[in-house]
Amino acid sequence: DAKTTQPNSMESNEEEPVHLPCNHSTISGTDYIHWYRQLPSQGPEYVIHGLTSNVNNRMASLAIAEDRKSSTLILHRATLRDAAVYYCILRAPGYNFNKFYFGSGTKLNVKP
Amino acid sequence: DAGVIQSPRHEVTEMGQEVTLRCKPISGHDYLFWYRQTMMRGLELLIYFNNNVPIDDSGMPEDRFSAKMPNASFSTLKIQPSEPRDSAVYFCASSLVDGGYDPYNEQFFGPGTRLTVL
């Protein structure tokens, strides 16, 4: 399975943008890039996903490199409630489509 | 919708005892997943079901673990006998898949069951 590499932790100030990087150098052409986050004492929740083009939703933006070997999750204005572990996940079509590999993720600390 | 419901939220038991964790998926969802989360190993997929049928149980650690889904609205994960190394947070998740490959079919997670085996 294609794997992802993320920094163990990052820190941000409240109300400032946060860029969370993810490297996936072995990504295949049909792999989707998904991001989930896990707030303290909760189960993971979906944030955003994309294939090739940059994506925006109410929670965040996803910027995907042209060669797709990396991507960046962008929180435009971090709040204290965004403090969580963020997971970058690759999803390949076929039999293993539903088998998520969460990895260690990036723990985001937001300072007031 | 109430979301994915798990019970109990906390379970403390002694080594050797049987433990049963329960999950009610979101109504209408046709996939159900069991995960385990520990500090050492992170979040791991144990088993998942499609339309009540186990599809992949390659993540189940050993024969002491078993999972069932007798109907579309209920699943159990059983550990017998339990051991201290089974202590973890166990999550259940469900998703709805149209046509078998929907890149948007997010998984919805329950709040988890924190299991402590003494």
mmCIF file of N, CA and C in Angstrom, chain A residues 14-62:
data_model
loop_
_atom_site.group_PDB
_atom_site.id
_atom_site.type_symbol
_atom_site.label_atom_id
_atom_site.label_comp_id
_atom_site.label_asym_id
_atom_site.label_seq_id
_atom_site.Cartn_x
_atom_site.Cartn_y
_atom_site.Cartn_z
ATOM 1 N N GLU A 14 -3.619 31.063 17.058
ATOM 2 C CA GLU A 14 -5.041 31.207 16.749
ATOM 3 C C GLU A 14 -5.247 32.326 15.740
ATOM 4 N N GLU A 15 -6.202 32.116 14.844
ATOM 5 C CA GLU A 15 -6.585 33.083 13.820
ATOM 6 C C GLU A 15 -5.586 33.163 12.659
ATOM 7 N N GLU A 16 -4.514 32.411 12.711
ATOM 8 C CA GLU A 16 -3.546 32.408 11.613
ATOM 9 C C GLU A 16 -3.730 31.169 10.733
ATOM 10 N N PRO A 17 -3.280 31.247 9.466
ATOM 11 C CA PRO A 17 -3.403 30.059 8.596
ATOM 12 C C PRO A 17 -2.406 28.983 8.999
ATOM 13 N N VAL A 18 -2.784 27.742 8.728
ATOM 14 C CA VAL A 18 -1.926 26.594 9.021
ATOM 15 C C VAL A 18 -1.808 25.753 7.762
ATOM 16 N N HIS A 19 -0.578 25.366 7.448
ATOM 17 C CA HIS A 19 -0.323 24.510 6.294
ATOM 18 C C HIS A 19 0.247 23.187 6.799
ATOM 19 N N LEU A 20 -0.502 22.136 6.639
ATOM 20 C CA LEU A 20 -0.086 20.806 7.097
ATOM 21 C C LEU A 20 0.365 19.990 5.889
ATOM 22 N N PRO A 21 1.653 19.641 5.839
ATOM 23 C CA PRO A 21 2.154 18.934 4.656
ATOM 24 C C PRO A 21 2.020 17.422 4.754
ATOM 25 N N CYS A 22 1.996 16.793 3.594
ATOM 26 C CA CYS A 22 1.964 15.336 3.513
ATOM 27 C C CYS A 22 2.739 14.913 2.266
ATOM 28 N N ASN A 23 3.696 14.018 2.441
ATOM 29 C CA ASN A 23 4.433 13.466 1.311
ATOM 30 C C ASN A 23 3.913 12.080 0.975
ATOM 31 N N HIS A 24 3.695 11.839 -0.282
ATOM 32 C CA HIS A 24 3.230 10.512 -0.742
ATOM 33 C C HIS A 24 3.883 10.227 -2.079
ATOM 34 N N SER A 25 5.175 10.002 -2.028
ATOM 35 C CA SER A 25 5.988 9.870 -3.244
ATOM 36 C C SER A 25 5.653 8.625 -4.054
ATOM 37 N N THR A 26 5.030 7.624 -3.433
ATOM 38 C CA THR A 26 4.710 6.381 -4.153
ATOM 39 C C THR A 26 3.249 6.339 -4.586
ATOM 40 N N ILE A 27 2.602 7.466 -4.602
ATOM 41 C CA ILE A 27 1.184 7.510 -4.968
ATOM 42 C C ILE A 27 0.997 7.048 -6.410
ATOM 43 N N SER A 28 -0.072 6.326 -6.667
ATOM 44 C CA SER A 28 -0.361 5.901 -8.025
ATOM 45 C C SER A 28 -1.400 6.846 -8.639
ATOM 46 N N GLY A 29 -1.566 6.729 -9.935
ATOM 47 C CA GLY A 29 -2.413 7.673 -10.653
ATOM 48 C C GLY A 29 -3.868 7.673 -10.247
ATOM 49 N N THR A 30 -4.331 6.579 -9.658
ATOM 50 C CA THR A 30 -5.742 6.488 -9.300
ATOM 51 C C THR A 30 -5.993 6.642 -7.803
ATOM 52 N N ASP A 31 -4.950 6.893 -7.033
ATOM 53 C CA ASP A 31 -5.117 7.062 -5.583
ATOM 54 C C ASP A 31 -5.732 8.421 -5.273
ATOM 55 N N TYR A 32 -6.761 8.412 -4.442
ATOM 56 C CA TYR A 32 -7.311 9.650 -3.920
ATOM 57 C C TYR A 32 -6.583 10.019 -2.625
ATOM 58 N N ILE A 33 -6.473 11.302 -2.376
ATOM 59 C CA ILE A 33 -5.859 11.808 -1.147
ATOM 60 C C ILE A 33 -6.978 12.277 -0.226
ATOM 61 N N HIS A 34 -7.041 11.650 0.938
ATOM 62 C CA HIS A 34 -8.058 12.014 1.923
ATOM 63 C C HIS A 34 -7.386 12.540 3.172
ATOM 64 N N TRP A 35 -8.051 13.458 3.839
ATOM 65 C CA TRP A 35 -7.602 13.947 5.137
ATOM 66 C C TRP A 35 -8.707 13.738 6.163
ATOM 67 N N TYR A 36 -8.293 13.196 7.293
ATOM 68 C CA TYR A 36 -9.167 13.063 8.448
ATOM 69 C C TYR A 36 -8.472 13.749 9.618
ATOM 70 N N ARG A 37 -9.263 14.098 10.613
ATOM 71 C CA ARG A 37 -8.664 14.626 11.823
ATOM 72 C C ARG A 37 -9.336 13.976 13.034
ATOM 73 N N GLN A 38 -8.590 13.926 14.117
ATOM 74 C CA GLN A 38 -9.101 13.320 15.341
ATOM 75 C C GLN A 38 -8.949 14.316 16.485
ATOM 76 N N LEU A 39 -10.071 14.840 16.912
ATOM 77 C CA LEU A 39 -10.071 15.734 18.056
ATOM 78 C C LEU A 39 -9.840 14.917 19.324
ATOM 79 N N PRO A 40 -9.362 15.541 20.380
ATOM 80 C CA PRO A 40 -9.087 14.814 21.627
ATOM 81 C C PRO A 40 -10.303 14.034 22.106
ATOM 82 N N SER A 41 -10.072 12.780 22.439
ATOM 83 C CA SER A 41 -11.095 11.888 22.997
ATOM 84 C C SER A 41 -12.278 11.654 22.054
ATOM 85 N N GLN A 42 -12.047 11.783 20.760
ATOM 86 C CA GLN A 42 -13.108 11.512 19.786
ATOM 87 C C GLN A 42 -12.586 10.589 18.697
ATOM 88 N N GLY A 43 -13.512 10.066 17.915
ATOM 89 C CA GLY A 43 -13.107 9.301 16.750
ATOM 90 C C GLY A 43 -12.716 10.231 15.614
ATOM 91 N N PRO A 44 -11.983 9.721 14.638
ATOM 92 C CA PRO A 44 -11.599 10.558 13.493
ATOM 93 C C PRO A 44 -12.820 11.067 12.744
ATOM 94 N N GLU A 45 -12.641 12.205 12.077
ATOM 95 C CA GLU A 45 -13.702 12.748 11.236
ATOM 96 C C GLU A 45 -13.115 13.203 9.916
ATOM 97 N N TYR A 46 -13.935 13.096 8.878
ATOM 98 C CA TYR A 46 -13.517 13.471 7.530
ATOM 99 C C TYR A 46 -13.289 14.974 7.439
ATOM 100 N N VAL A 47 -12.252 15.365 6.705
ATOM 101 C CA VAL A 47 -11.998 16.784 6.486
ATOM 102 C C VAL A 47 -12.183 17.145 5.020
ATOM 103 N N ILE A 48 -11.452 16.465 4.139
ATOM 104 C CA ILE A 48 -11.473 16.838 2.725
ATOM 105 C C ILE A 48 -10.810 15.735 1.922
ATOM 106 N N HIS A 49 -11.031 15.713 0.615
ATOM 107 C CA HIS A 49 -10.334 14.756 -0.237
ATOM 108 C C HIS A 49 -10.159 15.371 -1.628
ATOM 109 N N GLY A 50 -9.224 14.809 -2.394
ATOM 110 C CA GLY A 50 -9.006 15.270 -3.756
ATOM 111 C C GLY A 50 -8.223 14.253 -4.564
ATOM 112 N N LEU A 51 -8.176 14.480 -5.853
ATOM 113 C CA LEU A 51 -7.441 13.582 -6.759
ATOM 114 C C LEU A 51 -6.278 14.312 -7.429
ATOM 115 N N THR A 52 -6.589 15.351 -8.181
ATOM 116 C CA THR A 52 -5.537 16.096 -8.867
ATOM 117 C C THR A 52 -5.658 17.596 -8.639
ATOM 118 N N SER A 53 -6.866 18.080 -8.652
ATOM 119 C CA SER A 53 -7.070 19.527 -8.533
ATOM 120 C C SER A 53 -7.184 19.942 -7.074
ATOM 121 N N ASN A 54 -6.878 21.201 -6.824
ATOM 122 C CA ASN A 54 -7.056 21.742 -5.478
ATOM 123 C C ASN A 54 -8.544 21.762 -5.143
ATOM 124 N N VAL A 55 -8.835 21.593 -3.869
ATOM 125 C CA VAL A 55 -10.215 21.463 -3.411
ATOM 126 C C VAL A 55 -10.451 22.389 -2.231
ATOM 127 N N ASN A 56 -11.662 22.913 -2.145
ATOM 128 C CA ASN A 56 -12.039 23.744 -1.007
ATOM 129 C C ASN A 56 -13.365 23.247 -0.450
ATOM 130 N N ASN A 57 -13.499 23.286 0.858
ATOM 131 C CA ASN A 57 -14.799 23.090 1.474
ATOM 132 C C ASN A 57 -14.871 23.994 2.696
ATOM 133 N N ARG A 58 -15.934 23.827 3.454
ATOM 134 C CA ARG A 58 -16.145 24.763 4.566
ATOM 135 C C ARG A 58 -15.111 24.592 5.676
ATOM 136 N N MET A 59 -14.479 23.429 5.719
ATOM 137 C CA MET A 59 -13.519 23.177 6.782
ATOM 138 C C MET A 59 -12.105 23.601 6.404
ATOM 139 N N ALA A 60 -11.724 23.324 5.156
ATOM 140 C CA ALA A 60 -10.317 23.492 4.794
ATOM 141 C C ALA A 60 -10.151 23.536 3.286
ATOM 142 N N SER A 61 -8.901 23.716 2.861
ATOM 143 C CA SER A 61 -8.524 23.600 1.457
ATOM 144 C C SER A 61 -7.452 22.546 1.331
ATOM 145 N N LEU A 62 -7.433 21.903 0.193
ATOM 146 C CA LEU A 62 -6.426 20.894 -0.104
ATOM 147 C C LEU A 62 -5.690 21.314 -1.357
#
